[in-house]
C-alpha cells in the first residue's frame, strides 16, 4: 500500500508485540524509493514507561524486563524531524535540524523493515527498533551510537527483540559505506526540506494510535 502525501499517519516502534513509542507524522512522499515522513516540533507522542514513569534507558535492562509498563503521552521535545524509510531496508535515516531549523546531522536508525497498515481512518507503519544506531555528520564522518545499550540487552535473548546481532551490524556497515561515498540519501537530498506552513503539530494523538501492533 502507498500513503498519500500530506496524510497524517503514526510511526510506531514495537517490542515483542508491545508498543514502545508512537510518533504522528505527515507523509512527504511515498514512492519506489521509500516513505518520507515529517514530524513537527511539539508533536504529541507516546512512550512506554514503567509504572513509576521511568523510560527503558533510565535503568538496567534486567530491571526493565521485570517491570510493568504503560504508555505515557507527551510531546516531541526534539527539533523538527524528517525520516526516510527506504523500501525493504532494515534501517531508516533521520535528518536532524538545529535550533534555527537548518540541517544538522543524519541519524541512521537500525530497525526491522516497517510493516504498514491502514484501517481507513488511521494508517501507520510499525517497526522494530534494533537500538544500535549510526550518527553521520555533514562531512560524512560517523560514529556508532547506543552500542553499550545494544550489547547489554543482547545478554538477555529470551527478552530482547533483536535476534541477530551480526545482521544488525552488517546493515549498519552497509549504510556507513553509502554515507562515506556520499551516495543517496547522504548526497544532500532533502537537507533543505521545508514543510508546508500548515503542517503544524496536531493537537492530540489521533484516535486509534494505540491499536494492537501488526507485527
PDB file of C-alpha atoms in Angstrom:
ATOM      1  CA  UNK A   1       0.000   0.000   0.000  1.00  0.00           C
ATOM      2  CA  UNK A   2       1.006   3.611  -0.535  1.00  0.00           C
ATOM      3  CA  UNK A   3       0.174   6.633   1.611  1.00  0.00           C
ATOM      4  CA  UNK A   4      -0.981   9.903   0.085  1.00  0.00           C
ATOM      5  CA  UNK A   5       1.284  12.950   0.563  1.00  0.00           C
ATOM      6  CA  UNK A   6       0.016  15.142   3.371  1.00  0.00           C
ATOM      7  CA  UNK A   7      -1.714  12.318   5.212  1.00  0.00           C
ATOM      8  CA  UNK A   8      -1.166  12.112   8.971  1.00  0.00           C
ATOM      9  CA  UNK A   9      -0.049   8.607   9.957  1.00  0.00           C
ATOM     10  CA  UNK A  10       1.615   7.114  13.027  1.00  0.00           C
ATOM     11  CA  UNK A  11       5.179   5.791  13.063  1.00  0.00           C
ATOM     12  CA  UNK A  12       5.400   3.210  15.849  1.00  0.00           C
ATOM     13  CA  UNK A  13       8.128   1.123  17.444  1.00  0.00           C
ATOM     14  CA  UNK A  14       7.053  -2.345  18.544  1.00  0.00           C
ATOM     15  CA  UNK A  15       8.873  -4.501  21.118  1.00  0.00           C
ATOM     16  CA  UNK A  16       7.757  -8.133  21.261  1.00  0.00           C
ATOM     17  CA  UNK A  17       4.186  -7.195  20.461  1.00  0.00           C
ATOM     18  CA  UNK A  18       4.107  -4.108  22.722  1.00  0.00           C
ATOM     19  CA  UNK A  19       4.159  -0.532  21.541  1.00  0.00           C
ATOM     20  CA  UNK A  20       7.426   1.149  22.525  1.00  0.00           C
ATOM     21  CA  UNK A  21       6.791   4.609  21.100  1.00  0.00           C
ATOM     22  CA  UNK A  22       4.341   6.402  18.815  1.00  0.00           C
ATOM     23  CA  UNK A  23       5.057   9.477  16.665  1.00  0.00           C
ATOM     24  CA  UNK A  24       2.452  11.030  14.378  1.00  0.00           C
ATOM     25  CA  UNK A  25       3.973  12.226  11.119  1.00  0.00           C
ATOM     26  CA  UNK A  26       2.950  13.785   7.816  1.00  0.00           C
ATOM     27  CA  UNK A  27       3.677  11.870   4.622  1.00  0.00           C
ATOM     28  CA  UNK A  28       6.008  13.937   2.447  1.00  0.00           C
ATOM     29  CA  UNK A  29       6.266  11.331  -0.291  1.00  0.00           C
ATOM     30  CA  UNK A  30       5.785   7.620  -0.795  1.00  0.00           C
ATOM     31  CA  UNK A  31       7.294   6.028  -3.889  1.00  0.00           C
ATOM     32  CA  UNK A  32       9.561   3.236  -5.057  1.00  0.00           C
ATOM     33  CA  UNK A  33      12.478   4.642  -3.055  1.00  0.00           C
ATOM     34  CA  UNK A  34      10.554   4.566   0.212  1.00  0.00           C
ATOM     35  CA  UNK A  35       8.441   6.518   2.656  1.00  0.00           C
ATOM     36  CA  UNK A  36       9.427  10.054   3.681  1.00  0.00           C
ATOM     37  CA  UNK A  37       7.851  11.466   6.852  1.00  0.00           C
ATOM     38  CA  UNK A  38       7.859  14.823   8.658  1.00  0.00           C
ATOM     39  CA  UNK A  39       7.465  15.246  12.424  1.00  0.00           C
ATOM     40  CA  UNK A  40       6.713  18.799  13.507  1.00  0.00           C
ATOM     41  CA  UNK A  41       8.049  20.411  16.635  1.00  0.00           C
ATOM     42  CA  UNK A  42       5.901  19.715  19.749  1.00  0.00           C
ATOM     43  CA  UNK A  43       4.043  16.842  18.087  1.00  0.00           C
ATOM     44  CA  UNK A  44       2.106  14.751  20.659  1.00  0.00           C
ATOM     45  CA  UNK A  45       3.820  11.399  21.160  1.00  0.00           C
ATOM     46  CA  UNK A  46       3.598   8.367  23.428  1.00  0.00           C
ATOM     47  CA  UNK A  47       6.401   6.360  25.001  1.00  0.00           C
ATOM     48  CA  UNK A  48       6.447   3.167  27.009  1.00  0.00           C
ATOM     49  CA  UNK A  49       7.449   3.712  30.649  1.00  0.00           C
ATOM     50  CA  UNK A  50       7.330   1.718  33.867  1.00  0.00           C
ATOM     51  CA  UNK A  51       4.525   2.123  36.375  1.00  0.00           C
ATOM     52  CA  UNK A  52       6.797   4.650  38.096  1.00  0.00           C
ATOM     53  CA  UNK A  53       7.101   6.664  34.881  1.00  0.00           C
ATOM     54  CA  UNK A  54      10.694   5.705  34.019  1.00  0.00           C
ATOM     55  CA  UNK A  55      11.861   5.008  30.467  1.00  0.00           C
ATOM     56  CA  UNK A  56      13.903   1.994  29.418  1.00  0.00           C
ATOM     57  CA  UNK A  57      17.133   3.961  29.265  1.00  0.00           C
ATOM     58  CA  UNK A  58      16.757   5.079  32.889  1.00  0.00           C
ATOM     59  CA  UNK A  59      17.572   1.655  34.347  1.00  0.00           C
ATOM     60  CA  UNK A  60      19.493  -1.562  33.732  1.00  0.00           C
ATOM     61  CA  UNK A  61      17.798  -3.768  31.173  1.00  0.00           C
ATOM     62  CA  UNK A  62      17.379  -6.532  33.776  1.00  0.00           C
ATOM     63  CA  UNK A  63      15.202  -4.161  35.809  1.00  0.00           C
ATOM     64  CA  UNK A  64      13.265  -3.035  32.747  1.00  0.00           C
ATOM     65  CA  UNK A  65      12.211  -6.518  31.662  1.00  0.00           C
ATOM     66  CA  UNK A  66      10.984  -7.261  35.194  1.00  0.00           C
ATOM     67  CA  UNK A  67       8.829  -4.113  35.370  1.00  0.00           C
ATOM     68  CA  UNK A  68       5.223  -3.420  34.441  1.00  0.00           C
ATOM     69  CA  UNK A  69       4.534  -0.868  31.713  1.00  0.00           C
ATOM     70  CA  UNK A  70       2.191   1.811  30.481  1.00  0.00           C
ATOM     71  CA  UNK A  71       2.172   4.292  27.602  1.00  0.00           C
ATOM     72  CA  UNK A  72       2.755   7.884  28.671  1.00  0.00           C
ATOM     73  CA  UNK A  73       1.591  10.702  26.402  1.00  0.00           C
ATOM     74  CA  UNK A  74       3.857  13.718  25.975  1.00  0.00           C
ATOM     75  CA  UNK A  75       5.298  15.997  23.307  1.00  0.00           C
ATOM     76  CA  UNK A  76       8.166  15.576  20.866  1.00  0.00           C
ATOM     77  CA  UNK A  77      10.877  17.569  22.622  1.00  0.00           C
ATOM     78  CA  UNK A  78      13.394  17.475  19.813  1.00  0.00           C
ATOM     79  CA  UNK A  79      13.729  19.615  16.700  1.00  0.00           C
ATOM     80  CA  UNK A  80      11.544  19.087  13.616  1.00  0.00           C
ATOM     81  CA  UNK A  81      12.495  15.771  12.087  1.00  0.00           C
ATOM     82  CA  UNK A  82      12.496  14.273   8.607  1.00  0.00           C
ATOM     83  CA  UNK A  83      12.502  10.456   8.451  1.00  0.00           C
ATOM     84  CA  UNK A  84      13.118   8.260   5.411  1.00  0.00           C
ATOM     85  CA  UNK A  85      12.218   4.554   5.470  1.00  0.00           C
ATOM     86  CA  UNK A  86      13.823   3.009   2.356  1.00  0.00           C
ATOM     87  CA  UNK A  87      11.729   0.302   0.746  1.00  0.00           C
ATOM     88  CA  UNK A  88      12.591  -3.101   2.206  1.00  0.00           C
ATOM     89  CA  UNK A  89      15.621  -1.827   4.135  1.00  0.00           C
ATOM     90  CA  UNK A  90      16.464  -2.654   7.737  1.00  0.00           C
ATOM     91  CA  UNK A  91      17.057   0.966   8.698  1.00  0.00           C
ATOM     92  CA  UNK A  92      15.672   4.464   8.440  1.00  0.00           C
ATOM     93  CA  UNK A  93      17.545   7.737   8.007  1.00  0.00           C
ATOM     94  CA  UNK A  94      16.597  10.818  10.007  1.00  0.00           C
ATOM     95  CA  UNK A  95      17.526  14.417   9.196  1.00  0.00           C
ATOM     96  CA  UNK A  96      18.039  16.280  12.466  1.00  0.00           C
ATOM     97  CA  UNK A  97      17.839  20.072  12.445  1.00  0.00           C
ATOM     98  CA  UNK A  98      19.325  22.750  14.687  1.00  0.00           C
ATOM     99  CA  UNK A  99      17.599  25.483  16.692  1.00  0.00           C
ATOM    100  CA  UNK A 100      17.284  27.552  13.513  1.00  0.00           C
ATOM    101  CA  UNK A 101      15.649  24.652  11.641  1.00  0.00           C
ATOM    102  CA  UNK A 102      18.744  24.076   9.493  1.00  0.00           C
ATOM    103  CA  UNK A 103      20.076  20.625   8.668  1.00  0.00           C
ATOM    104  CA  UNK A 104      22.463  19.450  11.386  1.00  0.00           C
ATOM    105  CA  UNK A 105      23.144  15.718  11.022  1.00  0.00           C
ATOM    106  CA  UNK A 106      21.907  12.392   9.709  1.00  0.00           C
ATOM    107  CA  UNK A 107      20.915   9.648  12.118  1.00  0.00           C
ATOM    108  CA  UNK A 108      20.714   6.063  10.915  1.00  0.00           C
ATOM    109  CA  UNK A 109      18.175   4.145  12.982  1.00  0.00           C
ATOM    110  CA  UNK A 110      18.734   0.408  12.559  1.00  0.00           C
ATOM    111  CA  UNK A 111      15.361  -1.343  12.589  1.00  0.00           C
ATOM    112  CA  UNK A 112      13.441  -4.180  11.003  1.00  0.00           C
ATOM    113  CA  UNK A 113      11.698  -3.167   7.762  1.00  0.00           C
ATOM    114  CA  UNK A 114       8.427  -1.413   8.504  1.00  0.00           C
ATOM    115  CA  UNK A 115       5.035  -3.117   8.286  1.00  0.00           C
ATOM    116  CA  UNK A 116       2.277  -0.840   7.005  1.00  0.00           C
ATOM    117  CA  UNK A 117      -1.362  -0.853   7.981  1.00  0.00           C
ATOM    118  CA  UNK A 118      -4.434   1.202   7.116  1.00  0.00           C
ATOM    119  CA  UNK A 119      -7.818   0.850   8.787  1.00  0.00           C
ATOM    120  CA  UNK A 120      -9.414   3.576   6.685  1.00  0.00           C
ATOM    121  CA  UNK A 121      -9.481   6.297   9.328  1.00  0.00           C
ATOM    122  CA  UNK A 122      -5.897   5.922  10.522  1.00  0.00           C
ATOM    123  CA  UNK A 123      -2.798   4.406   8.954  1.00  0.00           C
ATOM    124  CA  UNK A 124       0.698   3.742  10.142  1.00  0.00           C
ATOM    125  CA  UNK A 125       3.957   1.889   9.838  1.00  0.00           C
ATOM    126  CA  UNK A 126       5.251  -0.364  12.628  1.00  0.00           C
ATOM    127  CA  UNK A 127       8.963  -1.069  13.005  1.00  0.00           C
ATOM    128  CA  UNK A 128      11.147  -2.927  15.494  1.00  0.00           C
ATOM    129  CA  UNK A 129      13.857  -0.519  16.607  1.00  0.00           C
ATOM    130  CA  UNK A 130      17.076  -2.533  16.977  1.00  0.00           C
ATOM    131  CA  UNK A 131      18.664   0.073  19.262  1.00  0.00           C
ATOM    132  CA  UNK A 132      22.116   0.285  17.641  1.00  0.00           C
ATOM    133  CA  UNK A 133      22.387   3.461  15.556  1.00  0.00           C
ATOM    134  CA  UNK A 134      24.870   5.445  13.478  1.00  0.00           C
ATOM    135  CA  UNK A 135      25.400   9.203  13.639  1.00  0.00           C
ATOM    136  CA  UNK A 136      26.593  10.688  10.332  1.00  0.00           C
ATOM    137  CA  UNK A 137      27.900  14.255  10.343  1.00  0.00           C
ATOM    138  CA  UNK A 138      27.627  16.666   7.396  1.00  0.00           C
ATOM    139  CA  UNK A 139      31.268  15.910   6.464  1.00  0.00           C
ATOM    140  CA  UNK A 140      30.287  12.185   6.287  1.00  0.00           C
ATOM    141  CA  UNK A 141      32.343  11.238   9.333  1.00  0.00           C
ATOM    142  CA  UNK A 142      30.399   8.874  11.565  1.00  0.00           C
ATOM    143  CA  UNK A 143      30.189   7.021  14.854  1.00  0.00           C
ATOM    144  CA  UNK A 144      28.168   4.183  16.334  1.00  0.00           C
ATOM    145  CA  UNK A 145      25.517   5.238  18.847  1.00  0.00           C
ATOM    146  CA  UNK A 146      23.998   3.343  21.796  1.00  0.00           C
ATOM    147  CA  UNK A 147      26.394   0.427  21.387  1.00  0.00           C
ATOM    148  CA  UNK A 148      26.696  -0.186  25.143  1.00  0.00           C
ATOM    149  CA  UNK A 149      22.922  -0.498  25.487  1.00  0.00           C
ATOM    150  CA  UNK A 150      22.783  -2.815  22.479  1.00  0.00           C
ATOM    151  CA  UNK A 151      25.431  -5.145  23.940  1.00  0.00           C
ATOM    152  CA  UNK A 152      23.820  -5.086  27.391  1.00  0.00           C
ATOM    153  CA  UNK A 153      20.440  -6.150  26.015  1.00  0.00           C
ATOM    154  CA  UNK A 154      21.863  -8.922  23.825  1.00  0.00           C
ATOM    155  CA  UNK A 155      22.766 -10.738  27.040  1.00  0.00           C
ATOM    156  CA  UNK A 156      19.024 -11.362  27.579  1.00  0.00           C
ATOM    157  CA  UNK A 157      17.990 -13.300  24.447  1.00  0.00           C
ATOM    158  CA  UNK A 158      14.744 -14.541  25.971  1.00  0.00           C
ATOM    159  CA  UNK A 159      13.543 -10.977  26.462  1.00  0.00           C
ATOM    160  CA  UNK A 160      15.328  -8.889  23.831  1.00  0.00           C
ATOM    161  CA  UNK A 161      13.706  -8.204  20.471  1.00  0.00           C
ATOM    162  CA  UNK A 162      16.970  -8.366  18.490  1.00  0.00           C
ATOM    163  CA  UNK A 163      17.786 -11.934  17.468  1.00  0.00           C
ATOM    164  CA  UNK A 164      20.756 -11.451  15.131  1.00  0.00           C
ATOM    165  CA  UNK A 165      23.494  -9.078  16.277  1.00  0.00           C
ATOM    166  CA  UNK A 166      25.614  -9.707  13.184  1.00  0.00           C
ATOM    167  CA  UNK A 167      22.784  -8.816  10.810  1.00  0.00           C
ATOM    168  CA  UNK A 168      22.207  -5.510  12.606  1.00  0.00           C
ATOM    169  CA  UNK A 169      25.889  -4.601  12.488  1.00  0.00           C
ATOM    170  CA  UNK A 170      26.137  -5.629   8.837  1.00  0.00           C
ATOM    171  CA  UNK A 171      23.255  -3.339   7.924  1.00  0.00           C
ATOM    172  CA  UNK A 172      24.926  -0.506   9.786  1.00  0.00           C
ATOM    173  CA  UNK A 173      28.189  -1.062   7.912  1.00  0.00           C
ATOM    174  CA  UNK A 174      26.335  -1.156   4.597  1.00  0.00           C
ATOM    175  CA  UNK A 175      24.737   2.226   5.276  1.00  0.00           C
ATOM    176  CA  UNK A 176      28.040   3.643   6.573  1.00  0.00           C
ATOM    177  CA  UNK A 177      29.595   2.783   3.204  1.00  0.00           C
ATOM    178  CA  UNK A 178      26.849   4.757   1.447  1.00  0.00           C
ATOM    179  CA  UNK A 179      27.470   7.707   3.736  1.00  0.00           C
ATOM    180  CA  UNK A 180      31.231   7.668   3.248  1.00  0.00           C
ATOM    181  CA  UNK A 181      30.713   7.639  -0.516  1.00  0.00           C
ATOM    182  CA  UNK A 182      28.196  10.488  -0.348  1.00  0.00           C
ATOM    183  CA  UNK A 183      25.572   8.370  -2.052  1.00  0.00           C
ATOM    184  CA  UNK A 184      21.814   8.791  -1.667  1.00  0.00           C
ATOM    185  CA  UNK A 185      20.407   9.665   0.771  1.00  0.00           C
ATOM    186  CA  UNK A 186      23.655  11.176   2.071  1.00  0.00           C
ATOM    187  CA  UNK A 187      24.180  13.293  -1.049  1.00  0.00           C
ATOM    188  CA  UNK A 188      22.400  16.422   0.168  1.00  0.00           C
ATOM    189  CA  UNK A 189      18.937  15.237  -0.809  1.00  0.00           C
ATOM    190  CA  UNK A 190      16.259  16.809   1.410  1.00  0.00           C
ATOM    191  CA  UNK A 191      18.799  18.683   3.562  1.00  0.00           C
ATOM    192  CA  UNK A 192      16.979  21.914   2.662  1.00  0.00           C
ATOM    193  CA  UNK A 193      13.469  20.478   3.011  1.00  0.00           C
ATOM    194  CA  UNK A 194      10.834  22.949   4.166  1.00  0.00           C
ATOM    195  CA  UNK A 195       7.360  21.643   5.045  1.00  0.00           C
ATOM    196  CA  UNK A 196       4.154  23.431   4.030  1.00  0.00           C
ATOM    197  CA  UNK A 197       3.261  26.120   6.593  1.00  0.00           C
ATOM    198  CA  UNK A 198       0.066  24.321   7.642  1.00  0.00           C
ATOM    199  CA  UNK A 199       1.965  21.175   8.687  1.00  0.00           C
ATOM    200  CA  UNK A 200       1.923  22.159  12.326  1.00  0.00           C
ATOM    201  CA  UNK A 201       1.808  19.733  15.244  1.00  0.00           C
ATOM    202  CA  UNK A 202      -1.569  18.029  15.731  1.00  0.00           C
ATOM    203  CA  UNK A 203      -3.462  18.921  18.882  1.00  0.00           C
ATOM    204  CA  UNK A 204      -3.507  15.351  20.150  1.00  0.00           C
ATOM    205  CA  UNK A 205      -2.625  11.815  19.172  1.00  0.00           C
ATOM    206  CA  UNK A 206      -5.076  10.613  16.508  1.00  0.00           C
ATOM    207  CA  UNK A 207      -7.793   8.177  17.524  1.00  0.00           C
ATOM    208  CA  UNK A 208      -6.591   4.597  17.176  1.00  0.00           C
ATOM    209  CA  UNK A 209      -2.905   5.389  17.752  1.00  0.00           C
ATOM    210  CA  UNK A 210      -2.690   2.563  20.306  1.00  0.00           C
ATOM    211  CA  UNK A 211      -4.357  -0.141  18.213  1.00  0.00           C
ATOM    212  CA  UNK A 212      -2.661  -3.569  18.542  1.00  0.00           C
ATOM    213  CA  UNK A 213       0.583  -3.836  16.545  1.00  0.00           C
ATOM    214  CA  UNK A 214       0.524  -5.695  13.264  1.00  0.00           C
ATOM    215  CA  UNK A 215       3.896  -7.331  13.817  1.00  0.00           C
TER     216      UNK A 215
END
